[in-house]
Amino acid sequence: MAMDYFGALGAFVHAAETRSFTEAGRRLGTSSSAVGKAVVRLEEELGVRLFHRSTRAITLTAEGQLFQDRCQKILADFDVARAELVQAKVVPQGKLRVALPQLGSHLMPYLVEFQLRYPQIELELDFSDRLVNVIDEGFDAVLRIGMINDSRLTIRQLTGYKHRLVASPDYLSRNGMPLAPDDLKSHACLRYRFPTSGKLDVWPLVENGVSLHPELPQSAIANTIDSLFAMAEAGIGIALLPDFMVENSISSGSLQSVLNDNIHDHRKVCILWPSSRQQLPKIKAFIDFIVSRLGSGKS
């Protein structure tokens, strides 16, 4: 039968502290005989005597004194680890690895607010438009554009967003206001290229309820939304950008929305996490917080 090392260490430490197998047994809720046998098995396993024994008392040998110091530290570390695990079931804490798309950088005010609210959570953020493998790469939660089906993951749909075509007032004063989708052919169009596929993002143009697919100019191409936003504000051309990204600029007048009636789309956004870990307080706290800030979409 395999030896119960941890139980034997406990028996030894209590016997060493009390100098009595009987008192050690009382502490552990067992008999003095059981404590004595555990110590004997430990001595046989180690090949040294841990106690000098007499009819009146037991005292530690030099080897026993050295071993007691080590064992007390081992048992103390175990008590700390057990307390940390118990606390982790109640208090959100520990490292939380979160993957977000590049445009998720515009959620930084929310993420900072989350960090201030939960200072015991160590937030590790990965901003990338690549399709991460949630399980294999060890992420606790992932914010993703679009939906995914994976039985290993729990998925919560968020409110999502729409797009706006925008340009600076200076650009429009120099090049004119496009009044119909076909007018875009004579404008500087700032296009987004998906980093994963290398394809250009299709502008969701409609006219009289019919989807249009005109050949648009590629006056500038970038694989980050922030680059297109900077170029649009600088007066380089017209860009298709998420509504939440441009609403403040439209309100302040640094950007102007064009062809509102000819843009029709809705991008789904979801947050997902490993089903096996959904009960961890740190993940629950993050999911609840993000839903409270971004809103919950239809299932």
PDB file of C-alpha atoms in Angstrom:
ATOM      1  CA  MET A   1       0.000   0.000   0.000  1.00  0.00           C
ATOM      2  CA  ALA A   2       1.326   3.440  -0.928  1.00  0.00           C
ATOM      3  CA  MET A   3       2.362   5.533   2.013  1.00  0.00           C
ATOM      4  CA  ASP A   4       0.282   8.556   3.006  1.00  0.00           C
ATOM      5  CA  TYR A   5       3.183  10.975   3.158  1.00  0.00           C
ATOM      6  CA  PHE A   6       1.089  14.013   3.948  1.00  0.00           C
ATOM      7  CA  GLY A   7      -0.691  12.288   6.830  1.00  0.00           C
ATOM      8  CA  ALA A   8       2.625  10.973   8.140  1.00  0.00           C
ATOM      9  CA  LEU A   9       4.158  14.466   8.025  1.00  0.00           C
ATOM     10  CA  GLY A  10       1.221  15.817  10.020  1.00  0.00           C
ATOM     11  CA  ALA A  11       1.564  13.073  12.619  1.00  0.00           C
ATOM     12  CA  PHE A  12       5.297  13.693  12.923  1.00  0.00           C
ATOM     13  CA  VAL A  13       4.985  17.485  13.283  1.00  0.00           C
ATOM     14  CA  HIS A  14       2.301  17.244  15.972  1.00  0.00           C
ATOM     15  CA  ALA A  15       4.309  14.640  17.865  1.00  0.00           C
ATOM     16  CA  ALA A  16       7.418  16.827  17.611  1.00  0.00           C
ATOM     17  CA  GLU A  17       5.562  19.902  18.874  1.00  0.00           C
ATOM     18  CA  THR A  18       3.879  18.108  21.814  1.00  0.00           C
ATOM     19  CA  ARG A  19       6.672  15.585  22.550  1.00  0.00           C
ATOM     20  CA  SER A  20       3.879  13.055  22.911  1.00  0.00           C
ATOM     21  CA  PHE A  21       2.226  10.525  20.589  1.00  0.00           C
ATOM     22  CA  THR A  22      -0.849  10.635  22.868  1.00  0.00           C
ATOM     23  CA  GLU A  23      -1.258  14.427  22.641  1.00  0.00           C
ATOM     24  CA  ALA A  24      -0.583  14.367  18.903  1.00  0.00           C
ATOM     25  CA  GLY A  25      -3.348  11.777  18.563  1.00  0.00           C
ATOM     26  CA  ARG A  26      -5.766  14.051  20.445  1.00  0.00           C
ATOM     27  CA  ARG A  27      -4.970  16.935  18.091  1.00  0.00           C
ATOM     28  CA  LEU A  28      -5.491  14.763  15.044  1.00  0.00           C
ATOM     29  CA  GLY A  29      -8.524  12.907  16.372  1.00  0.00           C
ATOM     30  CA  THR A  30      -6.828   9.528  16.260  1.00  0.00           C
ATOM     31  CA  SER A  31      -5.057   7.117  18.631  1.00  0.00           C
ATOM     32  CA  SER A  32      -1.513   7.411  19.958  1.00  0.00           C
ATOM     33  CA  SER A  33      -0.849   4.015  18.381  1.00  0.00           C
ATOM     34  CA  ALA A  34      -1.821   5.318  14.923  1.00  0.00           C
ATOM     35  CA  VAL A  35       0.502   8.314  15.340  1.00  0.00           C
ATOM     36  CA  GLY A  36       3.332   6.066  16.494  1.00  0.00           C
ATOM     37  CA  LYS A  37       2.897   3.712  13.532  1.00  0.00           C
ATOM     38  CA  ALA A  38       2.847   6.655  11.094  1.00  0.00           C
ATOM     39  CA  VAL A  39       6.110   7.955  12.538  1.00  0.00           C
ATOM     40  CA  VAL A  40       7.722   4.506  12.367  1.00  0.00           C
ATOM     41  CA  ARG A  41       6.724   4.119   8.672  1.00  0.00           C
ATOM     42  CA  LEU A  42       8.171   7.582   8.006  1.00  0.00           C
ATOM     43  CA  GLU A  43      11.446   6.690   9.737  1.00  0.00           C
ATOM     44  CA  GLU A  44      11.668   3.475   7.721  1.00  0.00           C
ATOM     45  CA  GLU A  45      11.011   5.347   4.500  1.00  0.00           C
ATOM     46  CA  LEU A  46      13.640   7.998   5.295  1.00  0.00           C
ATOM     47  CA  GLY A  47      16.162   5.580   6.767  1.00  0.00           C
ATOM     48  CA  VAL A  48      16.774   7.711   9.886  1.00  0.00           C
ATOM     49  CA  ARG A  49      15.484   7.877  13.470  1.00  0.00           C
ATOM     50  CA  LEU A  50      13.422  10.989  14.096  1.00  0.00           C
ATOM     51  CA  PHE A  51      12.798  10.478  17.828  1.00  0.00           C
ATOM     52  CA  HIS A  52      14.616   9.181  20.859  1.00  0.00           C
ATOM     53  CA  ARG A  53      12.017   7.142  22.730  1.00  0.00           C
ATOM     54  CA  SER A  54      11.770   6.325  26.425  1.00  0.00           C
ATOM     55  CA  THR A  55       8.976   5.106  28.662  1.00  0.00           C
ATOM     56  CA  ARG A  56       8.338   8.684  29.820  1.00  0.00           C
ATOM     57  CA  ALA A  57       8.846  10.906  26.778  1.00  0.00           C
ATOM     58  CA  ILE A  58      10.011  11.280  23.206  1.00  0.00           C
ATOM     59  CA  THR A  59      12.643  13.777  22.067  1.00  0.00           C
ATOM     60  CA  LEU A  60      13.814  14.755  18.614  1.00  0.00           C
ATOM     61  CA  THR A  61      17.082  13.469  17.197  1.00  0.00           C
ATOM     62  CA  ALA A  62      19.315  15.949  15.329  1.00  0.00           C
ATOM     63  CA  GLU A  63      17.872  14.614  12.068  1.00  0.00           C
ATOM     64  CA  GLY A  64      14.372  14.914  13.511  1.00  0.00           C
ATOM     65  CA  GLN A  65      14.945  18.571  14.430  1.00  0.00           C
ATOM     66  CA  LEU A  66      16.116  19.366  10.890  1.00  0.00           C
ATOM     67  CA  PHE A  67      13.184  17.454   9.393  1.00  0.00           C
ATOM     68  CA  GLN A  68      10.680  19.219  11.691  1.00  0.00           C
ATOM     69  CA  ASP A  69      11.749  22.651  10.414  1.00  0.00           C
ATOM     70  CA  ARG A  70      11.224  21.540   6.818  1.00  0.00           C
ATOM     71  CA  CYS A  71       7.894  19.846   7.516  1.00  0.00           C
ATOM     72  CA  GLN A  72       6.485  22.837   9.388  1.00  0.00           C
ATOM     73  CA  LYS A  73       7.193  25.026   6.359  1.00  0.00           C
ATOM     74  CA  ILE A  74       5.577  22.486   4.008  1.00  0.00           C
ATOM     75  CA  LEU A  75       2.423  22.291   6.132  1.00  0.00           C
ATOM     76  CA  ALA A  76       2.307  26.087   6.558  1.00  0.00           C
ATOM     77  CA  ASP A  77       2.561  26.544   2.768  1.00  0.00           C
ATOM     78  CA  PHE A  78      -0.277  24.061   2.327  1.00  0.00           C
ATOM     79  CA  ASP A  79      -2.466  25.984   4.791  1.00  0.00           C
ATOM     80  CA  VAL A  80      -1.787  29.233   2.885  1.00  0.00           C
ATOM     81  CA  ALA A  81      -2.554  27.576  -0.459  1.00  0.00           C
ATOM     82  CA  ARG A  82      -5.780  26.095   0.917  1.00  0.00           C
ATOM     83  CA  ALA A  83      -6.837  29.497   2.303  1.00  0.00           C
ATOM     84  CA  GLU A  84      -6.110  31.131  -1.058  1.00  0.00           C
ATOM     85  CA  LEU A  85      -8.261  28.576  -2.874  1.00  0.00           C
ATOM     86  CA  VAL A  86     -11.121  29.070  -0.428  1.00  0.00           C
ATOM     87  CA  GLN A  87     -10.872  32.836  -0.884  1.00  0.00           C
ATOM     88  CA  ALA A  88     -10.698  32.466  -4.666  1.00  0.00           C
ATOM     89  CA  LYS A  89     -14.161  30.915  -4.570  1.00  0.00           C
ATOM     90  CA  VAL A  90     -15.535  34.144  -3.121  1.00  0.00           C
ATOM     91  CA  VAL A  91     -13.236  37.056  -4.049  1.00  0.00           C
ATOM     92  CA  PRO A  92     -12.455  37.685  -7.761  1.00  0.00           C
ATOM     93  CA  GLN A  93      -8.688  37.492  -8.003  1.00  0.00           C
ATOM     94  CA  GLY A  94      -5.770  36.076  -9.960  1.00  0.00           C
ATOM     95  CA  LYS A  95      -4.616  36.441 -13.558  1.00  0.00           C
ATOM     96  CA  LEU A  96      -7.360  36.995 -16.145  1.00  0.00           C
ATOM     97  CA  ARG A  97      -6.280  36.591 -19.787  1.00  0.00           C
ATOM     98  CA  VAL A  98      -8.628  38.352 -22.206  1.00  0.00           C
ATOM     99  CA  ALA A  99      -8.393  38.499 -26.015  1.00  0.00           C
ATOM    100  CA  LEU A 100     -10.062  41.379 -27.870  1.00  0.00           C
ATOM    101  CA  PRO A 101     -10.199  42.564 -31.482  1.00  0.00           C
ATOM    102  CA  GLN A 102      -8.098  45.619 -32.309  1.00  0.00           C
ATOM    103  CA  LEU A 103     -11.079  47.943 -32.117  1.00  0.00           C
ATOM    104  CA  GLY A 104     -11.515  46.677 -28.554  1.00  0.00           C
ATOM    105  CA  SER A 105      -8.837  49.208 -27.604  1.00  0.00           C
ATOM    106  CA  HIS A 106     -11.683  51.749 -27.587  1.00  0.00           C
ATOM    107  CA  LEU A 107     -13.068  49.894 -24.577  1.00  0.00           C
ATOM    108  CA  MET A 108     -10.043  50.884 -22.485  1.00  0.00           C
ATOM    109  CA  PRO A 109     -12.049  53.293 -20.269  1.00  0.00           C
ATOM    110  CA  TYR A 110     -14.275  50.350 -19.294  1.00  0.00           C
ATOM    111  CA  LEU A 111     -11.298  48.031 -18.804  1.00  0.00           C
ATOM    112  CA  VAL A 112      -9.572  50.583 -16.583  1.00  0.00           C
ATOM    113  CA  GLU A 113     -12.785  50.907 -14.581  1.00  0.00           C
ATOM    114  CA  PHE A 114     -12.837  47.117 -14.194  1.00  0.00           C
ATOM    115  CA  GLN A 115      -9.238  47.089 -12.940  1.00  0.00           C
ATOM    116  CA  LEU A 116      -9.995  49.781 -10.369  1.00  0.00           C
ATOM    117  CA  ARG A 117     -13.044  47.883  -9.167  1.00  0.00           C
ATOM    118  CA  TYR A 118     -11.200  44.544  -8.891  1.00  0.00           C
ATOM    119  CA  PRO A 119      -7.594  45.341  -7.906  1.00  0.00           C
ATOM    120  CA  GLN A 120      -6.894  41.698  -6.996  1.00  0.00           C
ATOM    121  CA  ILE A 121      -7.412  40.646 -10.627  1.00  0.00           C
ATOM    122  CA  GLU A 122      -4.297  40.806 -12.793  1.00  0.00           C
ATOM    123  CA  LEU A 123      -5.691  41.705 -16.231  1.00  0.00           C
ATOM    124  CA  GLU A 124      -3.685  40.529 -19.252  1.00  0.00           C
ATOM    125  CA  LEU A 125      -5.043  41.932 -22.540  1.00  0.00           C
ATOM    126  CA  ASP A 126      -4.292  40.630 -26.044  1.00  0.00           C
ATOM    127  CA  PHE A 127      -5.499  42.935 -28.842  1.00  0.00           C
ATOM    128  CA  SER A 128      -5.512  41.149 -32.179  1.00  0.00           C
ATOM    129  CA  ASP A 129      -7.863  40.470 -35.076  1.00  0.00           C
ATOM    130  CA  ARG A 130      -6.587  36.920 -35.473  1.00  0.00           C
ATOM    131  CA  LEU A 131      -8.899  34.057 -34.561  1.00  0.00           C
ATOM    132  CA  VAL A 132      -7.473  32.917 -31.221  1.00  0.00           C
ATOM    133  CA  ASN A 133      -7.967  29.399 -29.892  1.00  0.00           C
ATOM    134  CA  VAL A 134      -9.584  30.077 -26.534  1.00  0.00           C
ATOM    135  CA  ILE A 135      -8.859  26.696 -24.936  1.00  0.00           C
ATOM    136  CA  ASP A 136      -5.429  25.869 -26.361  1.00  0.00           C
ATOM    137  CA  GLU A 137      -4.029  29.383 -25.826  1.00  0.00           C
ATOM    138  CA  GLY A 138      -5.281  29.563 -22.256  1.00  0.00           C
ATOM    139  CA  PHE A 139      -7.615  32.558 -22.490  1.00  0.00           C
ATOM    140  CA  ASP A 140     -10.176  33.095 -19.741  1.00  0.00           C
ATOM    141  CA  ALA A 141     -12.484  35.217 -21.915  1.00  0.00           C
ATOM    142  CA  VAL A 142     -12.568  36.458 -25.508  1.00  0.00           C
ATOM    143  CA  LEU A 143     -14.486  39.357 -27.033  1.00  0.00           C
ATOM    144  CA  ARG A 144     -15.230  38.505 -30.657  1.00  0.00           C
ATOM    145  CA  ILE A 145     -16.972  40.083 -33.622  1.00  0.00           C
ATOM    146  CA  GLY A 146     -19.417  37.585 -35.087  1.00  0.00           C
ATOM    147  CA  MET A 147     -20.655  34.359 -33.517  1.00  0.00           C
ATOM    148  CA  ILE A 148     -19.081  30.950 -33.087  1.00  0.00           C
ATOM    149  CA  ASN A 149     -20.312  27.457 -32.252  1.00  0.00           C
ATOM    150  CA  ASP A 150     -18.080  25.462 -29.929  1.00  0.00           C
ATOM    151  CA  SER A 151     -19.455  23.044 -27.351  1.00  0.00           C
ATOM    152  CA  ARG A 152     -16.442  23.722 -25.116  1.00  0.00           C
ATOM    153  CA  LEU A 153     -17.343  27.403 -24.815  1.00  0.00           C
ATOM    154  CA  THR A 154     -20.100  29.378 -23.158  1.00  0.00           C
ATOM    155  CA  ILE A 155     -21.199  32.286 -25.357  1.00  0.00           C
ATOM    156  CA  ARG A 156     -23.045  35.491 -24.478  1.00  0.00           C
ATOM    157  CA  GLN A 157     -24.198  37.804 -27.249  1.00  0.00           C
ATOM    158  CA  LEU A 158     -23.691  41.529 -26.668  1.00  0.00           C
ATOM    159  CA  THR A 159     -25.451  44.508 -28.215  1.00  0.00           C
ATOM    160  CA  GLY A 160     -23.164  44.789 -31.251  1.00  0.00           C
ATOM    161  CA  TYR A 161     -22.656  47.857 -33.440  1.00  0.00           C
ATOM    162  CA  LYS A 162     -23.281  49.427 -36.846  1.00  0.00           C
ATOM    163  CA  HIS A 163     -21.065  51.271 -39.311  1.00  0.00           C
ATOM    164  CA  ARG A 164     -21.046  54.861 -40.498  1.00  0.00           C
ATOM    165  CA  LEU A 165     -19.420  56.366 -43.566  1.00  0.00           C
ATOM    166  CA  VAL A 166     -17.537  59.453 -42.417  1.00  0.00           C
ATOM    167  CA  ALA A 167     -15.259  62.154 -43.781  1.00  0.00           C
ATOM    168  CA  SER A 168     -13.886  65.431 -42.486  1.00  0.00           C
ATOM    169  CA  PRO A 169     -15.712  68.694 -43.333  1.00  0.00           C
ATOM    170  CA  ASP A 170     -12.493  69.873 -45.043  1.00  0.00           C
ATOM    171  CA  TYR A 171     -12.451  66.836 -47.346  1.00  0.00           C
ATOM    172  CA  LEU A 172     -16.128  67.289 -48.221  1.00  0.00           C
ATOM    173  CA  SER A 173     -15.681  70.994 -48.943  1.00  0.00           C
ATOM    174  CA  ARG A 174     -12.849  70.143 -51.371  1.00  0.00           C
ATOM    175  CA  ASN A 175     -14.434  67.102 -53.026  1.00  0.00           C
ATOM    176  CA  GLY A 176     -18.172  67.556 -52.613  1.00  0.00           C
ATOM    177  CA  MET A 177     -20.778  65.571 -50.692  1.00  0.00           C
ATOM    178  CA  PRO A 178     -21.638  62.146 -52.175  1.00  0.00           C
ATOM    179  CA  LEU A 179     -25.408  61.997 -52.639  1.00  0.00           C
ATOM    180  CA  ALA A 180     -25.710  58.398 -53.862  1.00  0.00           C
ATOM    181  CA  PRO A 181     -23.589  55.241 -53.524  1.00  0.00           C
ATOM    182  CA  ASP A 182     -22.453  55.545 -57.133  1.00  0.00           C
ATOM    183  CA  ASP A 183     -20.834  58.909 -56.294  1.00  0.00           C
ATOM    184  CA  LEU A 184     -18.255  57.082 -54.149  1.00  0.00           C
ATOM    185  CA  LYS A 185     -16.502  55.938 -57.327  1.00  0.00           C
ATOM    186  CA  SER A 186     -15.079  59.453 -57.702  1.00  0.00           C
ATOM    187  CA  HIS A 187     -14.032  59.812 -54.068  1.00  0.00           C
ATOM    188  CA  ALA A 188     -11.004  58.767 -52.041  1.00  0.00           C
ATOM    189  CA  CYS A 189     -12.155  55.600 -50.261  1.00  0.00           C
ATOM    190  CA  LEU A 190     -10.180  54.474 -47.226  1.00  0.00           C
ATOM    191  CA  ARG A 191     -10.459  50.694 -47.051  1.00  0.00           C
ATOM    192  CA  TYR A 192      -9.940  48.147 -44.284  1.00  0.00           C
ATOM    193  CA  ARG A 193      -8.113  44.884 -45.004  1.00  0.00           C
ATOM    194  CA  PHE A 194      -8.725  41.927 -42.669  1.00  0.00           C
ATOM    195  CA  PRO A 195      -5.350  40.843 -41.230  1.00  0.00           C
ATOM    196  CA  THR A 196      -6.362  37.165 -41.115  1.00  0.00           C
ATOM    197  CA  SER A 197      -7.768  36.703 -44.625  1.00  0.00           C
ATOM    198  CA  GLY A 198      -6.171  39.618 -46.480  1.00  0.00           C
ATOM    199  CA  LYS A 199      -9.573  40.509 -47.975  1.00  0.00           C
ATOM    200  CA  LEU A 200     -10.981  44.032 -48.140  1.00  0.00           C
ATOM    201  CA  ASP A 201     -13.984  44.791 -45.957  1.00  0.00           C
ATOM    202  CA  VAL A 202     -17.093  45.133 -48.130  1.00  0.00           C
ATOM    203  CA  TRP A 203     -19.004  48.366 -47.599  1.00  0.00           C
ATOM    204  CA  PRO A 204     -22.665  47.448 -46.837  1.00  0.00           C
ATOM    205  CA  LEU A 205     -24.256  49.786 -49.381  1.00  0.00           C
ATOM    206  CA  VAL A 206     -27.963  49.645 -50.250  1.00  0.00           C
ATOM    207  CA  GLU A 207     -30.300  51.665 -52.429  1.00  0.00           C
ATOM    208  CA  ASN A 208     -34.075  51.262 -52.358  1.00  0.00           C
ATOM    209  CA  GLY A 209     -33.631  48.154 -50.234  1.00  0.00           C
ATOM    210  CA  VAL A 210     -31.289  46.470 -52.719  1.00  0.00           C
ATOM    211  CA  SER A 211     -27.697  45.631 -51.803  1.00  0.00           C
ATOM    212  CA  LEU A 212     -25.081  47.240 -54.015  1.00  0.00           C
ATOM    213  CA  HIS A 213     -21.582  46.048 -54.831  1.00  0.00           C
ATOM    214  CA  PRO A 214     -19.898  48.890 -56.726  1.00  0.00           C
ATOM    215  CA  GLU A 215     -16.193  48.783 -57.575  1.00  0.00           C
ATOM    216  CA  LEU A 216     -14.886  51.296 -55.055  1.00  0.00           C
ATOM    217  CA  PRO A 217     -11.505  53.035 -55.268  1.00  0.00           C
ATOM    218  CA  GLN A 218      -8.739  51.877 -52.951  1.00  0.00           C
ATOM    219  CA  SER A 219      -7.204  55.242 -52.227  1.00  0.00           C
ATOM    220  CA  ALA A 220      -5.654  53.940 -49.002  1.00  0.00           C
ATOM    221  CA  ILE A 221      -5.705  50.558 -47.290  1.00  0.00           C
ATOM    222  CA  ALA A 222      -4.943  49.690 -43.675  1.00  0.00           C
ATOM    223  CA  ASN A 223      -5.376  46.635 -41.478  1.00  0.00           C
ATOM    224  CA  THR A 224      -6.155  48.671 -38.356  1.00  0.00           C
ATOM    225  CA  ILE A 225      -9.307  50.701 -37.754  1.00  0.00           C
ATOM    226  CA  ASP A 226      -7.346  53.379 -35.881  1.00  0.00           C
ATOM    227  CA  SER A 227      -5.301  54.145 -38.998  1.00  0.00           C
ATOM    228  CA  LEU A 228      -8.432  54.698 -41.084  1.00  0.00           C
ATOM    229  CA  PHE A 229      -9.917  56.882 -38.352  1.00  0.00           C
ATOM    230  CA  ALA A 230      -6.772  59.064 -38.283  1.00  0.00           C
ATOM    231  CA  MET A 231      -6.770  59.410 -42.082  1.00  0.00           C
ATOM    232  CA  ALA A 232     -10.462  60.338 -42.177  1.00  0.00           C
ATOM    233  CA  GLU A 233     -10.003  63.042 -39.520  1.00  0.00           C
ATOM    234  CA  ALA A 234      -6.962  64.357 -41.444  1.00  0.00           C
ATOM    235  CA  GLY A 235      -9.120  64.890 -44.541  1.00  0.00           C
ATOM    236  CA  ILE A 236      -7.610  62.097 -46.670  1.00  0.00           C
ATOM    237  CA  GLY A 237     -10.912  60.527 -47.684  1.00  0.00           C
ATOM    238  CA  ILE A 238     -14.070  58.643 -46.675  1.00  0.00           C
ATOM    239  CA  ALA A 239     -13.896  55.706 -44.276  1.00  0.00           C
ATOM    240  CA  LEU A 240     -16.328  53.071 -43.029  1.00  0.00           C
ATOM    241  CA  LEU A 241     -15.985  52.993 -39.242  1.00  0.00           C
ATOM    242  CA  PRO A 242     -17.882  51.581 -36.230  1.00  0.00           C
ATOM    243  CA  ASP A 243     -20.557  53.960 -34.917  1.00  0.00           C
ATOM    244  CA  PHE A 244     -19.265  53.895 -31.342  1.00  0.00           C
ATOM    245  CA  MET A 245     -15.841  54.971 -32.618  1.00  0.00           C
ATOM    246  CA  VAL A 246     -16.996  58.071 -34.500  1.00  0.00           C
ATOM    247  CA  GLU A 247     -19.990  59.343 -32.508  1.00  0.00           C
ATOM    248  CA  ASN A 248     -17.914  61.798 -30.453  1.00  0.00           C
ATOM    249  CA  SER A 249     -16.118  63.100 -33.558  1.00  0.00           C
ATOM    250  CA  ILE A 250     -19.439  63.605 -35.333  1.00  0.00           C
ATOM    251  CA  SER A 251     -20.801  65.462 -32.308  1.00  0.00           C
ATOM    252  CA  SER A 252     -17.721  67.703 -32.145  1.00  0.00           C
ATOM    253  CA  GLY A 253     -17.773  68.358 -35.895  1.00  0.00           C
ATOM    254  CA  SER A 254     -14.357  66.881 -36.731  1.00  0.00           C
ATOM    255  CA  LEU A 255     -16.099  64.197 -38.816  1.00  0.00           C
ATOM    256  CA  GLN A 256     -19.312  64.270 -40.791  1.00  0.00           C
ATOM    257  CA  SER A 257     -21.534  61.325 -41.588  1.00  0.00           C
ATOM    258  CA  VAL A 258     -22.413  60.702 -45.258  1.00  0.00           C
ATOM    259  CA  LEU A 259     -24.925  58.456 -47.037  1.00  0.00           C
ATOM    260  CA  ASN A 260     -26.640  57.439 -43.793  1.00  0.00           C
ATOM    261  CA  ASP A 261     -29.651  56.027 -45.628  1.00  0.00           C
ATOM    262  CA  ASN A 262     -27.434  53.892 -47.837  1.00  0.00           C
ATOM    263  CA  ILE A 263     -25.554  51.982 -45.129  1.00  0.00           C
ATOM    264  CA  HIS A 264     -27.301  48.944 -43.713  1.00  0.00           C
ATOM    265  CA  ASP A 265     -25.509  46.485 -41.481  1.00  0.00           C
ATOM    266  CA  HIS A 266     -25.215  45.159 -37.940  1.00  0.00           C
ATOM    267  CA  ARG A 267     -22.115  43.461 -36.599  1.00  0.00           C
ATOM    268  CA  LYS A 268     -22.730  40.902 -33.885  1.00  0.00           C
ATOM    269  CA  VAL A 269     -20.399  40.923 -30.903  1.00  0.00           C
ATOM    270  CA  CYS A 270     -20.132  38.148 -28.350  1.00  0.00           C
ATOM    271  CA  ILE A 271     -18.097  37.290 -25.320  1.00  0.00           C
ATOM    272  CA  LEU A 272     -17.101  33.684 -24.786  1.00  0.00           C
ATOM    273  CA  TRP A 273     -15.228  31.681 -22.202  1.00  0.00           C
ATOM    274  CA  PRO A 274     -14.393  28.025 -21.406  1.00  0.00           C
ATOM    275  CA  SER A 275     -17.494  26.266 -20.086  1.00  0.00           C
ATOM    276  CA  SER A 276     -15.416  24.400 -17.515  1.00  0.00           C
ATOM    277  CA  ARG A 277     -14.304  27.658 -15.878  1.00  0.00           C
ATOM    278  CA  GLN A 278     -17.502  29.694 -15.815  1.00  0.00           C
ATOM    279  CA  GLN A 279     -17.932  29.367 -12.047  1.00  0.00           C
ATOM    280  CA  LEU A 280     -14.624  31.098 -11.251  1.00  0.00           C
ATOM    281  CA  PRO A 281     -15.356  34.469  -9.570  1.00  0.00           C
ATOM    282  CA  LYS A 282     -12.825  36.364 -11.722  1.00  0.00           C
ATOM    283  CA  ILE A 283     -14.516  35.234 -14.947  1.00  0.00           C
ATOM    284  CA  LYS A 284     -18.034  35.835 -13.648  1.00  0.00           C
ATOM    285  CA  ALA A 285     -17.048  39.329 -12.481  1.00  0.00           C
ATOM    286  CA  PHE A 286     -15.605  40.177 -15.912  1.00  0.00           C
ATOM    287  CA  ILE A 287     -18.569  38.805 -17.871  1.00  0.00           C
ATOM    288  CA  ASP A 288     -21.106  40.605 -15.681  1.00  0.00           C
ATOM    289  CA  PHE A 289     -19.142  43.855 -15.939  1.00  0.00           C
ATOM    290  CA  ILE A 290     -18.798  43.763 -19.740  1.00  0.00           C
ATOM    291  CA  VAL A 291     -22.491  42.953 -20.189  1.00  0.00           C
ATOM    292  CA  SER A 292     -23.419  45.849 -17.880  1.00  0.00           C
ATOM    293  CA  ARG A 293     -21.349  48.247 -19.996  1.00  0.00           C
ATOM    294  CA  LEU A 294     -21.954  46.979 -23.539  1.00  0.00           C
ATOM    295  CA  GLY A 295     -25.447  45.580 -23.117  1.00  0.00           C
ATOM    296  CA  SER A 296     -26.820  42.140 -23.835  1.00  0.00           C
ATOM    297  CA  GLY A 297     -27.911  41.257 -27.353  1.00  0.00           C
ATOM    298  CA  LYS A 298     -30.664  38.892 -28.474  1.00  0.00           C
ATOM    299  CA  SER A 299     -29.946  35.210 -28.162  1.00  0.00           C
TER     300      SER A 299
END
